[in-house]
PDB file of C-alpha atoms in Angstrom:
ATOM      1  CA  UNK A   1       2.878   2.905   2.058  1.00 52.00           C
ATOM      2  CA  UNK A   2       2.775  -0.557   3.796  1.00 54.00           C
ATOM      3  CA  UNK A   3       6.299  -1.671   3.708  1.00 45.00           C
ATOM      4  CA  UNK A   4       7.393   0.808   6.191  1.00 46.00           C
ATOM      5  CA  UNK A   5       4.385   0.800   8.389  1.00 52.00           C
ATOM      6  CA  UNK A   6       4.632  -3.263   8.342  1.00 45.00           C
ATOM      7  CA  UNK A   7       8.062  -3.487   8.794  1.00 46.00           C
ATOM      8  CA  UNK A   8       7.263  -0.548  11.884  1.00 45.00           C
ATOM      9  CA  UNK A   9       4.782  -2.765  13.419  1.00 46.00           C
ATOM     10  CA  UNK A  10       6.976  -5.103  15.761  1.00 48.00           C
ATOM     11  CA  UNK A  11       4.893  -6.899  18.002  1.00 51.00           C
ATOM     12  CA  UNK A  12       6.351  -4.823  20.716  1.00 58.00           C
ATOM     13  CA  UNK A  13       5.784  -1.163  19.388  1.00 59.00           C
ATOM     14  CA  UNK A  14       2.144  -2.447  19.524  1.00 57.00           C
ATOM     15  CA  UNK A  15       3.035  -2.894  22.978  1.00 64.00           C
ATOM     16  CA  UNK A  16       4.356   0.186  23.289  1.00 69.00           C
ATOM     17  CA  UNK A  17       1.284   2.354  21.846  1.00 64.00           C
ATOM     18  CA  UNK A  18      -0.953   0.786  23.722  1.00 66.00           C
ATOM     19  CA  UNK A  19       0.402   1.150  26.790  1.00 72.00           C
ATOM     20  CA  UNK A  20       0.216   4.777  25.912  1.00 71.00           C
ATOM     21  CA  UNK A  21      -3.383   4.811  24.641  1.00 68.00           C
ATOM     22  CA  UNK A  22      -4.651   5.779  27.826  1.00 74.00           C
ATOM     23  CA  UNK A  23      -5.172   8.537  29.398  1.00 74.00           C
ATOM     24  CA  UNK A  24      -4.308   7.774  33.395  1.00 81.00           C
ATOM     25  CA  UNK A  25      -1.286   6.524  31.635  1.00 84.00           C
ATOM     26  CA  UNK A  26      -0.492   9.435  29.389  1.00 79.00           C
ATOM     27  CA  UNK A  27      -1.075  11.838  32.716  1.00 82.00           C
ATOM     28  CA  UNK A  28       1.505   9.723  34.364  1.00 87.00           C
ATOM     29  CA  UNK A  29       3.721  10.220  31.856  1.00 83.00           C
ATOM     30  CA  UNK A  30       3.544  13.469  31.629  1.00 80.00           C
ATOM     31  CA  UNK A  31       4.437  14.025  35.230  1.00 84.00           C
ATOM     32  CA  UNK A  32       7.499  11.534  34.752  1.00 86.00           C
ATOM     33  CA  UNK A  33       8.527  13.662  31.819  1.00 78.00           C
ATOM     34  CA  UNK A  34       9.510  16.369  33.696  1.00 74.00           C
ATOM     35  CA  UNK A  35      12.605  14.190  34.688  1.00 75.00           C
ATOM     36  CA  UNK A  36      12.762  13.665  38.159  1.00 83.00           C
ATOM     37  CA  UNK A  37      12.303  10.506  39.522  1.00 89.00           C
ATOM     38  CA  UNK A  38       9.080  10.546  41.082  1.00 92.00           C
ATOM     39  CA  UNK A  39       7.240   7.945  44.376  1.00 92.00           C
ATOM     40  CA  UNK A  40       3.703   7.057  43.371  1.00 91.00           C
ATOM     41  CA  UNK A  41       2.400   9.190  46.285  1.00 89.00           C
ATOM     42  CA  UNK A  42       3.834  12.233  44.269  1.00 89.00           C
ATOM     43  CA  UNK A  43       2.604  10.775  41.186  1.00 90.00           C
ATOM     44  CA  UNK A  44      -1.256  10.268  42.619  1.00 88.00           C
ATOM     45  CA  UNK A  45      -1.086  13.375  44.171  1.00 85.00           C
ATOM     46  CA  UNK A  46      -4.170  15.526  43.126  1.00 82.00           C
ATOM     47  CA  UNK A  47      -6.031  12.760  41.452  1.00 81.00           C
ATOM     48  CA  UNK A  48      -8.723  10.409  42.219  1.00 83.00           C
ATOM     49  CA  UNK A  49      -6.597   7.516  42.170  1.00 85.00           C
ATOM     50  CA  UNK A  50      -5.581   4.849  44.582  1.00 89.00           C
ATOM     51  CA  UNK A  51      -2.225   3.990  45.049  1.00 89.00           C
ATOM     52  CA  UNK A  52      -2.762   0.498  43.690  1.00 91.00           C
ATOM     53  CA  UNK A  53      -3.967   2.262  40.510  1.00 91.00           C
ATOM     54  CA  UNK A  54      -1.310   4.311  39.660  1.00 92.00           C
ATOM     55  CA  UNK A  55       0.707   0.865  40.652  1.00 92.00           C
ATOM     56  CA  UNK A  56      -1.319  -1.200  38.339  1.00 92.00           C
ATOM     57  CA  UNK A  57      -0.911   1.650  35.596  1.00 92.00           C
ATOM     58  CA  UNK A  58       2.993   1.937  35.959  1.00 93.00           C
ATOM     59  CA  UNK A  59       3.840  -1.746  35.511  1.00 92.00           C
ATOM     60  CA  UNK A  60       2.170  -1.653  32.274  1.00 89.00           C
ATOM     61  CA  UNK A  61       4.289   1.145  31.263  1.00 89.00           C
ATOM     62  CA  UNK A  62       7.385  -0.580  32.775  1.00 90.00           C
ATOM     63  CA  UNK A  63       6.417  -3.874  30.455  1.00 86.00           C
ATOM     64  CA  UNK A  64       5.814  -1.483  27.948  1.00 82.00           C
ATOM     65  CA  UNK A  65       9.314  -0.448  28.743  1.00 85.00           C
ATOM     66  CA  UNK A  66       8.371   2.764  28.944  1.00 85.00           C
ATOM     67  CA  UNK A  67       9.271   3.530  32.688  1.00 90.00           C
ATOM     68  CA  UNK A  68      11.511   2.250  35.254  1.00 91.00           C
ATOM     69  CA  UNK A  69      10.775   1.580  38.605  1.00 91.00           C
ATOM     70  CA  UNK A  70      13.650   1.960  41.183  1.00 89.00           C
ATOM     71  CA  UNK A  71      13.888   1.034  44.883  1.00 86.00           C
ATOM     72  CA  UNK A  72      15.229   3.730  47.279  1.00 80.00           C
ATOM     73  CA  UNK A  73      15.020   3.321  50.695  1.00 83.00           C
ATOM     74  CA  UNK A  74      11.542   2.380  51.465  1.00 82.00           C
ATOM     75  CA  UNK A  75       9.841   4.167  48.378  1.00 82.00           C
ATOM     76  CA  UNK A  76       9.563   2.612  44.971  1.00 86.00           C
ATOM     77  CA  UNK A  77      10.789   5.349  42.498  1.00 92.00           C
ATOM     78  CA  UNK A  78       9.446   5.943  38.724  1.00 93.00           C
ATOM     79  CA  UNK A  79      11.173   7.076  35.749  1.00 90.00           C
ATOM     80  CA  UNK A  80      10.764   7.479  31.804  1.00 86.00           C
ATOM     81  CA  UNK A  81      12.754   5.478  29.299  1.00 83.00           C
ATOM     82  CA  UNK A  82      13.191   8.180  27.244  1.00 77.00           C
ATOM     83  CA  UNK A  83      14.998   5.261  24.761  1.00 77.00           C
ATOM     84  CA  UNK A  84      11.943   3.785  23.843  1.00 74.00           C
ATOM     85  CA  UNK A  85       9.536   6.727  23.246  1.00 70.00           C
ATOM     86  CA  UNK A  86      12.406   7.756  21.208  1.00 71.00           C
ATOM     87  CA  UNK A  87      12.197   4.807  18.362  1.00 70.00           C
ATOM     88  CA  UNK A  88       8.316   5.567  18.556  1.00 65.00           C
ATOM     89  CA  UNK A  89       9.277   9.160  17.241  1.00 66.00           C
ATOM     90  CA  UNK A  90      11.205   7.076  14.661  1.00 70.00           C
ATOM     91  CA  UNK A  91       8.320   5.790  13.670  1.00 68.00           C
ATOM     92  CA  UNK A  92       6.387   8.370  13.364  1.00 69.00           C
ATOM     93  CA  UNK A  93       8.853   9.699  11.006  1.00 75.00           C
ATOM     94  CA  UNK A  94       8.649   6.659   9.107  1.00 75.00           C
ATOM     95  CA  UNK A  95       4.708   7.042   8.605  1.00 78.00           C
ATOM     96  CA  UNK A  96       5.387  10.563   7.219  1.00 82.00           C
ATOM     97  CA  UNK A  97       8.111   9.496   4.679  1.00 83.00           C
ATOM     98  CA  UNK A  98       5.189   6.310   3.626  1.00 84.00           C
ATOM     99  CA  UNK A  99       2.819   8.999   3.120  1.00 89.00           C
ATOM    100  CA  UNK A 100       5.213  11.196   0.699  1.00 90.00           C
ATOM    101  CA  UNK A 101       5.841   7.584  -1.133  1.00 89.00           C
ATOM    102  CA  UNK A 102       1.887   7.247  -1.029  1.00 91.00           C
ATOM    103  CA  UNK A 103       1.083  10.094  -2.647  1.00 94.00           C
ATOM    104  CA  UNK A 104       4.317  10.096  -5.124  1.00 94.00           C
ATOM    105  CA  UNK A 105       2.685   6.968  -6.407  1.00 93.00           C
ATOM    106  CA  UNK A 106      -1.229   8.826  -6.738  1.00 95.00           C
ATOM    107  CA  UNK A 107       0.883  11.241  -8.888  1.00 95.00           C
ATOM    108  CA  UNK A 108       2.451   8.887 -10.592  1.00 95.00           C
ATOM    109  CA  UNK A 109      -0.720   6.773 -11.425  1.00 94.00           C
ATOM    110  CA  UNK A 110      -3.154   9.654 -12.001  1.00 95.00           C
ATOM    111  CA  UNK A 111      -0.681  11.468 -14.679  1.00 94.00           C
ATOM    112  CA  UNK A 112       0.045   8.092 -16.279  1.00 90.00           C
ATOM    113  CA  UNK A 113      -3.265   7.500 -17.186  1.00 73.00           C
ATOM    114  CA  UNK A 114      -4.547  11.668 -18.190  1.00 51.00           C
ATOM    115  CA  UNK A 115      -5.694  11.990 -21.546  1.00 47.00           C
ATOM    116  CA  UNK A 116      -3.587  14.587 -23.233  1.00 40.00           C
TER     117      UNK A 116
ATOM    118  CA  UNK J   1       3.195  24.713  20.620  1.00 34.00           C
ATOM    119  CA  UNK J   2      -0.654  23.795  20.027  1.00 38.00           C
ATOM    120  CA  UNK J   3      -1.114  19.964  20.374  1.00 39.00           C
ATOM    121  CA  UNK J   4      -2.869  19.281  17.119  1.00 38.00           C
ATOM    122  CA  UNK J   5       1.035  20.247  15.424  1.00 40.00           C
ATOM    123  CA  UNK J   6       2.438  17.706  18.295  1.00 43.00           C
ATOM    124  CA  UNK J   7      -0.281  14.832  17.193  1.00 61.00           C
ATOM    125  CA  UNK J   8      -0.178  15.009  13.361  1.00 72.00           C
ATOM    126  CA  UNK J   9       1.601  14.326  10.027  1.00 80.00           C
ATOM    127  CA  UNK J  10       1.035  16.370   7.186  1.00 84.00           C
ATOM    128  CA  UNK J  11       1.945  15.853   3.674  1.00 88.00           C
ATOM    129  CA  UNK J  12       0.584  17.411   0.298  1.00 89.00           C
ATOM    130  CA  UNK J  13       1.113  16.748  -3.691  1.00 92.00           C
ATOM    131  CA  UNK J  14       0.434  18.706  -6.403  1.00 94.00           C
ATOM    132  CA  UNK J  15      -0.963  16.384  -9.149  1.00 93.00           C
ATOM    133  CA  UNK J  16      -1.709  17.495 -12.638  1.00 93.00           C
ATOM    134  CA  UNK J  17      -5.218  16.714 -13.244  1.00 93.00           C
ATOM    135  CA  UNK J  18      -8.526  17.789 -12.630  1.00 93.00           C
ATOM    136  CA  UNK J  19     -10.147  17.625  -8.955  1.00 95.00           C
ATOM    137  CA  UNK J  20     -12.445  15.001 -10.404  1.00 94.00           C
ATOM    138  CA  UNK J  21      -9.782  13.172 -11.474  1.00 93.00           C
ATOM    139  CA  UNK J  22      -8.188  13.382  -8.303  1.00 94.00           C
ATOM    140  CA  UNK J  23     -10.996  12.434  -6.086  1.00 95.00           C
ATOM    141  CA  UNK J  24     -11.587   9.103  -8.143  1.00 94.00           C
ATOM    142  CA  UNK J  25      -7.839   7.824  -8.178  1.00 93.00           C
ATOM    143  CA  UNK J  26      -8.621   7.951  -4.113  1.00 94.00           C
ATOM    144  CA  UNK J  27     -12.031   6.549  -3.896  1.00 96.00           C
ATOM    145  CA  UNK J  28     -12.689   4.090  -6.525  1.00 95.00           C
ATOM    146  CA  UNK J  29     -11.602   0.873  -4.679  1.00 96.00           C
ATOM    147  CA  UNK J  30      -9.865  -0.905  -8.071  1.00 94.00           C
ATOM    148  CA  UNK J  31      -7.700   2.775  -8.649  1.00 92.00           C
ATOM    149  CA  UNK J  32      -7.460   3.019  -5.160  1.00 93.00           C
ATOM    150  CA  UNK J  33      -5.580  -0.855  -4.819  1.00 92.00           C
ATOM    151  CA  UNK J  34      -3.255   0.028  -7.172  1.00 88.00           C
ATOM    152  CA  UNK J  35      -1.186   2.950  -6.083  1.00 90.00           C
ATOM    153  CA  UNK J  36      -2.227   2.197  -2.343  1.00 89.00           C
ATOM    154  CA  UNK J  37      -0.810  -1.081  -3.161  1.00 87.00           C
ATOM    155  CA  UNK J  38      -3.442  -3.130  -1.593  1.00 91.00           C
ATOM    156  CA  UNK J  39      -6.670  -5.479  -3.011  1.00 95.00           C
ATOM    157  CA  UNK J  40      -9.635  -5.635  -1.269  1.00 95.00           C
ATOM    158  CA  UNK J  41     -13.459  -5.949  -2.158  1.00 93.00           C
ATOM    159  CA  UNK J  42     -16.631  -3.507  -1.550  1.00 95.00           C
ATOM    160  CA  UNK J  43     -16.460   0.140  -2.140  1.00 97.00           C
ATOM    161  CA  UNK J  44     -15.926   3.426  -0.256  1.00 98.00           C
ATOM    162  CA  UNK J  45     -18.829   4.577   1.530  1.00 98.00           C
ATOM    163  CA  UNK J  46     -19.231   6.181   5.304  1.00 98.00           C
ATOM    164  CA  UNK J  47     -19.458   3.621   7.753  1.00 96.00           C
ATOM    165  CA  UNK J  48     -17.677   0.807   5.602  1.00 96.00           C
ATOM    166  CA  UNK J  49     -15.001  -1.456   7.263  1.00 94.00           C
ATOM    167  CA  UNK J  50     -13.008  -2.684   4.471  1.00 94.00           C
ATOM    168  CA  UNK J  51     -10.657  -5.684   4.808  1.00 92.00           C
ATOM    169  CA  UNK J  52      -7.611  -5.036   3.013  1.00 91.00           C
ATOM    170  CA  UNK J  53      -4.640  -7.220   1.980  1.00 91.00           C
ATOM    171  CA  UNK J  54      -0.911  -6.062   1.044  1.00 86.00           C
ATOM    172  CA  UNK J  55       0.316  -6.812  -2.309  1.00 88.00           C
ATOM    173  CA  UNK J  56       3.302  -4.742  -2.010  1.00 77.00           C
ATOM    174  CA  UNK J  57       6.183  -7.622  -2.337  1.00 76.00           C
ATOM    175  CA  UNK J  58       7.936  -8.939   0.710  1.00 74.00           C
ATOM    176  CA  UNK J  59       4.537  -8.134   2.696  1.00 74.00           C
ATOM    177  CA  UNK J  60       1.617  -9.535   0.311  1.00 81.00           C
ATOM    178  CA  UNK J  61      -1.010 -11.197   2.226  1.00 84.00           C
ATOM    179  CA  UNK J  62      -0.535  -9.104   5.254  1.00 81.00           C
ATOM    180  CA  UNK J  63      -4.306  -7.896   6.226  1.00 84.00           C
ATOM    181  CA  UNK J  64      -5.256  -4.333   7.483  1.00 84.00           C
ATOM    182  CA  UNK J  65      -8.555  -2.752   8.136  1.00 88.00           C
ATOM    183  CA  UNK J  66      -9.784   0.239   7.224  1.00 92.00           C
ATOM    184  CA  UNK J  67     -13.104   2.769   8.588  1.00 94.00           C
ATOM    185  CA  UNK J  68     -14.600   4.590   6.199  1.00 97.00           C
ATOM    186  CA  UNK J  69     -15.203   8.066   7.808  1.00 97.00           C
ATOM    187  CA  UNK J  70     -17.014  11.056   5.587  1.00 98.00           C
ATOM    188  CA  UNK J  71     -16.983  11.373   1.746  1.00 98.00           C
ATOM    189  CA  UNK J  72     -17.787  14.390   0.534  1.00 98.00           C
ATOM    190  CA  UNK J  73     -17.013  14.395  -2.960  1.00 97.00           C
ATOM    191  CA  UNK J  74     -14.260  16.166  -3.811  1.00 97.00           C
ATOM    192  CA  UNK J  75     -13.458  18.007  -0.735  1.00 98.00           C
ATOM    193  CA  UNK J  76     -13.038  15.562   1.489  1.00 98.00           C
ATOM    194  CA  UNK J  77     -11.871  12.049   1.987  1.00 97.00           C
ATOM    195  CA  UNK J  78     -11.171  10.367   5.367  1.00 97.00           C
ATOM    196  CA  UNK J  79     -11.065   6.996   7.409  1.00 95.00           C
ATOM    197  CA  UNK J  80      -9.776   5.731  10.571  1.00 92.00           C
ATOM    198  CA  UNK J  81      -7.365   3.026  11.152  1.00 86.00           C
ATOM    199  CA  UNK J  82      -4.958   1.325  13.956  1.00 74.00           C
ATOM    200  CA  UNK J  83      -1.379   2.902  13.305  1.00 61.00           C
ATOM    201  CA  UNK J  84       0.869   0.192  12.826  1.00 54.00           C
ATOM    202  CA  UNK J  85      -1.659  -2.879  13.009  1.00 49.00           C
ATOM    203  CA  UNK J  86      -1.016  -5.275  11.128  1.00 54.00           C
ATOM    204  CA  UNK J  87       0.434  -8.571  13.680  1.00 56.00           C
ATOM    205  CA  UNK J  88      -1.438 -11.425  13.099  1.00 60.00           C
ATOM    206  CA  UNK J  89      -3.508 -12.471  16.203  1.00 63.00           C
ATOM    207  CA  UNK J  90      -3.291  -9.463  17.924  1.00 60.00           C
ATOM    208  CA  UNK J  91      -6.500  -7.914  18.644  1.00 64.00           C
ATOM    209  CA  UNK J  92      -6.422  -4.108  17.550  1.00 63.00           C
ATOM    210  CA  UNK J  93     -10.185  -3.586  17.514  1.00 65.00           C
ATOM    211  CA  UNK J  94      -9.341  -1.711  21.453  1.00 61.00           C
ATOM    212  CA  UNK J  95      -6.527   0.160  20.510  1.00 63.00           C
ATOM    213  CA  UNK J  96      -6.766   4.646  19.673  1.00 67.00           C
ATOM    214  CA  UNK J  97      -7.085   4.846  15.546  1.00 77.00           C
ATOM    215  CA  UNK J  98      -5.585   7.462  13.887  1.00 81.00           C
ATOM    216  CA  UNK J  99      -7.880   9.725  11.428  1.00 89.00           C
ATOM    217  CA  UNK J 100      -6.481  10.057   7.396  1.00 92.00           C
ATOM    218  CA  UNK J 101      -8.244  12.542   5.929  1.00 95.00           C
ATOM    219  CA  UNK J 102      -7.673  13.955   2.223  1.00 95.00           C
ATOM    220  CA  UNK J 103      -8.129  17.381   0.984  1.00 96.00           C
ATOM    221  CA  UNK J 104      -8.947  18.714  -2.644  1.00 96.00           C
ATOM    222  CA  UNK J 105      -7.546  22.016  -3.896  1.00 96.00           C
ATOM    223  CA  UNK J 106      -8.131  23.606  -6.819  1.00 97.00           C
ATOM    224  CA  UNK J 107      -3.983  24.975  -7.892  1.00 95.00           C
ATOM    225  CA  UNK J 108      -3.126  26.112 -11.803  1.00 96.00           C
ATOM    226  CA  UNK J 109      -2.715  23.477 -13.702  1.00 94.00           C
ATOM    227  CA  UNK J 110      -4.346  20.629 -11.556  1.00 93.00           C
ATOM    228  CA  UNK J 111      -5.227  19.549  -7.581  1.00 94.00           C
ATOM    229  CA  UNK J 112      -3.625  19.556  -4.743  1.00 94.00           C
ATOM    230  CA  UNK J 113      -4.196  16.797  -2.045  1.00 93.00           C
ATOM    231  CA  UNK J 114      -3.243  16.926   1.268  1.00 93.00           C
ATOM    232  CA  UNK J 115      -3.567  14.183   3.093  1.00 91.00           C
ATOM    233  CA  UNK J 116      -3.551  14.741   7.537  1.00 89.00           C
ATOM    234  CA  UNK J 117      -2.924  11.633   9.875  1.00 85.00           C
ATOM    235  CA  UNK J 118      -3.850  12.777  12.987  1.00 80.00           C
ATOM    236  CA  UNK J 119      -4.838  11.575  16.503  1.00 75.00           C
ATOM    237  CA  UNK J 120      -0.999  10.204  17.880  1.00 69.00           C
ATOM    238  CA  UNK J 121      -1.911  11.812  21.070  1.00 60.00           C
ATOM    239  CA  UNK J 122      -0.630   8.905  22.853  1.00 54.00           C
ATOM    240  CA  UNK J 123       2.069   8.074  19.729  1.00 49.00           C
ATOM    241  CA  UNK J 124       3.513  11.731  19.596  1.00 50.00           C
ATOM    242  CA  UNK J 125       5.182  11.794  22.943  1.00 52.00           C
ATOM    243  CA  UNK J 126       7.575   9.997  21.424  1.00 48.00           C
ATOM    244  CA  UNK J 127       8.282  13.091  19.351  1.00 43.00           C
ATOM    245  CA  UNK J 128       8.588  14.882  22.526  1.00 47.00           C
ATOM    246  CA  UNK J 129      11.218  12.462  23.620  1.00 48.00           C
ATOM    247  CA  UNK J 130      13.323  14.384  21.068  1.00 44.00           C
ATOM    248  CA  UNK J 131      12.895  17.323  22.939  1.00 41.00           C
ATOM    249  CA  UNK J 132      13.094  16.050  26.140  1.00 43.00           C
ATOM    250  CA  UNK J 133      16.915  15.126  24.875  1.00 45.00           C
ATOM    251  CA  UNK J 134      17.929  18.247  23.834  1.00 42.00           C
ATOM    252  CA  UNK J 135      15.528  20.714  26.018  1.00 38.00           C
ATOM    253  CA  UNK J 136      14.444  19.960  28.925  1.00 39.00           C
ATOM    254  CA  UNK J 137      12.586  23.187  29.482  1.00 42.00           C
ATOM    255  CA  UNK J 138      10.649  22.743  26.044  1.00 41.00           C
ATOM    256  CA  UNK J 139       9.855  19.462  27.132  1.00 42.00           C
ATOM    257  CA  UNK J 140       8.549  20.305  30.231  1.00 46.00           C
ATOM    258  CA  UNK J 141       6.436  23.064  28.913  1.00 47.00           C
ATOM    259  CA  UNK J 142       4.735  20.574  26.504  1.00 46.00           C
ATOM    260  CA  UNK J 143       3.936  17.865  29.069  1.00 48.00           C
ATOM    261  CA  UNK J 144       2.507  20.188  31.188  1.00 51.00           C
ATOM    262  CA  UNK J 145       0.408  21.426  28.320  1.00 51.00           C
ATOM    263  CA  UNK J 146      -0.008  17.336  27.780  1.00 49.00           C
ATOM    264  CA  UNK J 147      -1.166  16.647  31.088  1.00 51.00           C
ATOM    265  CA  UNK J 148      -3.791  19.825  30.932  1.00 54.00           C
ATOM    266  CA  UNK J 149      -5.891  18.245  27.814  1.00 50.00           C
ATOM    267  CA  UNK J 150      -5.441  14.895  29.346  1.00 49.00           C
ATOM    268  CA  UNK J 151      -7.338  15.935  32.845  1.00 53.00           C
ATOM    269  CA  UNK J 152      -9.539  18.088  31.443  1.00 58.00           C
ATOM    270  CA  UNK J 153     -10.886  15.725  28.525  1.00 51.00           C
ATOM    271  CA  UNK J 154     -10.772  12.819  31.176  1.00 44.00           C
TER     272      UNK J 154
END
């Protein structure tokens, strides 16, 4: 079970989920993810937040590497990094093949052991 | 797509024993240790935090924690812990836990346990990256269905 979710565990995935464990985050997100590059009056729009908010929550997705923030013109521009959330799915996929080792091994131990 | 299916890994065995059986291989600590491939001290109860260490080789001493969530014998099985959390120094304790929860089944011949990790709410857009790479419609669709639960459980 562990060797995969250590070995997952990079000091910068941690990074990674928690920049994502939060909701004003996850809402920008989900605005970014529909692919267009997007100013951070577009992305407060219809919210409660200040601009310095959504600011404040952007650069820790951008350390996070999660989003990208672009000069053009006068107006900062956001983006996904669609590269990183991508090795997240990874490991996700990893935790689900730990769990099939997991419970091979419960299998393995409880059948051992039956009296017959 | 409903999120829970978006947020969640499934998994199930079918083991050839009896439910009793079953339930004790997951929560007697010592049987536990040994296919989990872990030691730690204490016992399973609700509301327990037990300290665990890795004894699988090449990661032995590594230390994890685990929250005992409901016990209810042989139905149910679950705890909470931090997905992925096991860098030393790094304080977890503020981070979203994911929920394991175990299921008994009665099947011929035996049990079958499922076991649910659930609660990647944050972790599982990453799945939709996928998506978002080869559908950009279907990805769109989900985020908006994203950013609905997000404002309304804000």
């Amino acid at each position: 079970m562990f060797a995969n979710r250590l070995n997952a565990s990079t000091k910068h995935t941690a990074h990674v989920l928690a920049a994502l464990g939060d909701k004003t985050r996850l809402l920008l997100v989900a605005r970014l993810a529909a692919g267009e590059p997007l100013s951070i009056s577009r992305l407060s729009a219809g919210t409660r937040m200040t601009r310095q908010a959504v600011t404040k929550h952007l650069h820790v997705l951008e350390k996070a590497g999660v989003a990208n923030g672009r000069r053009r013109g006068r107006e900062h521009r956001w983006e996904l990094n669609p590269a990183q959330l991508r090795e997240v799915r990874r490991q996700l996929d990893r935790i689900a093949s730990q769990w099939d080792d997991a419970l091979a091994r419960l299998k393995a131990s409880v059948e051992s052991g039956r009296r017959v | 797509m409903k999120r829970s299916e978006m947020s969640k890994i499934e998994r199930s065995v079918f083991i050839q024993a009896p439910r009793a059986r079953v339930w004790r291989a997951l929560t007697d600590l010592a049987e536990f240790s040994k296919w989990f491939g872990v030691s730690a001290e204490g016992r399973f109860v609700p509301g327990a935090r037990l300290m665990m260490t890795v004894t699988i080789e090449g990661y032995a001493g590594m230390v994890f924690y685990l929250m005992v969530e409901k016990m209810e014998p042989m139905e149910l099985f679950s705890w909470r812990w931090h997905p992925g959390s096991v860098e030393p120094g790094i304080d977890y304790s503020k981070e979203p836990t994911t929920l394991v929860e175990f299921r008994f089944r009665d099947e011929a011949g035996g049990t079958r346990v499922t076991v649910v990790e659930s609660g990647f709410e944050a972790i599982s857009l990453a799945r939709r990256a996928k998506v978002f790479e080869e559908n950009t419609g279907g990805w769109e669709y989900q985020m908006a269905a994203l950013e609905k639960y997000v404002r309304e459980s804000a």
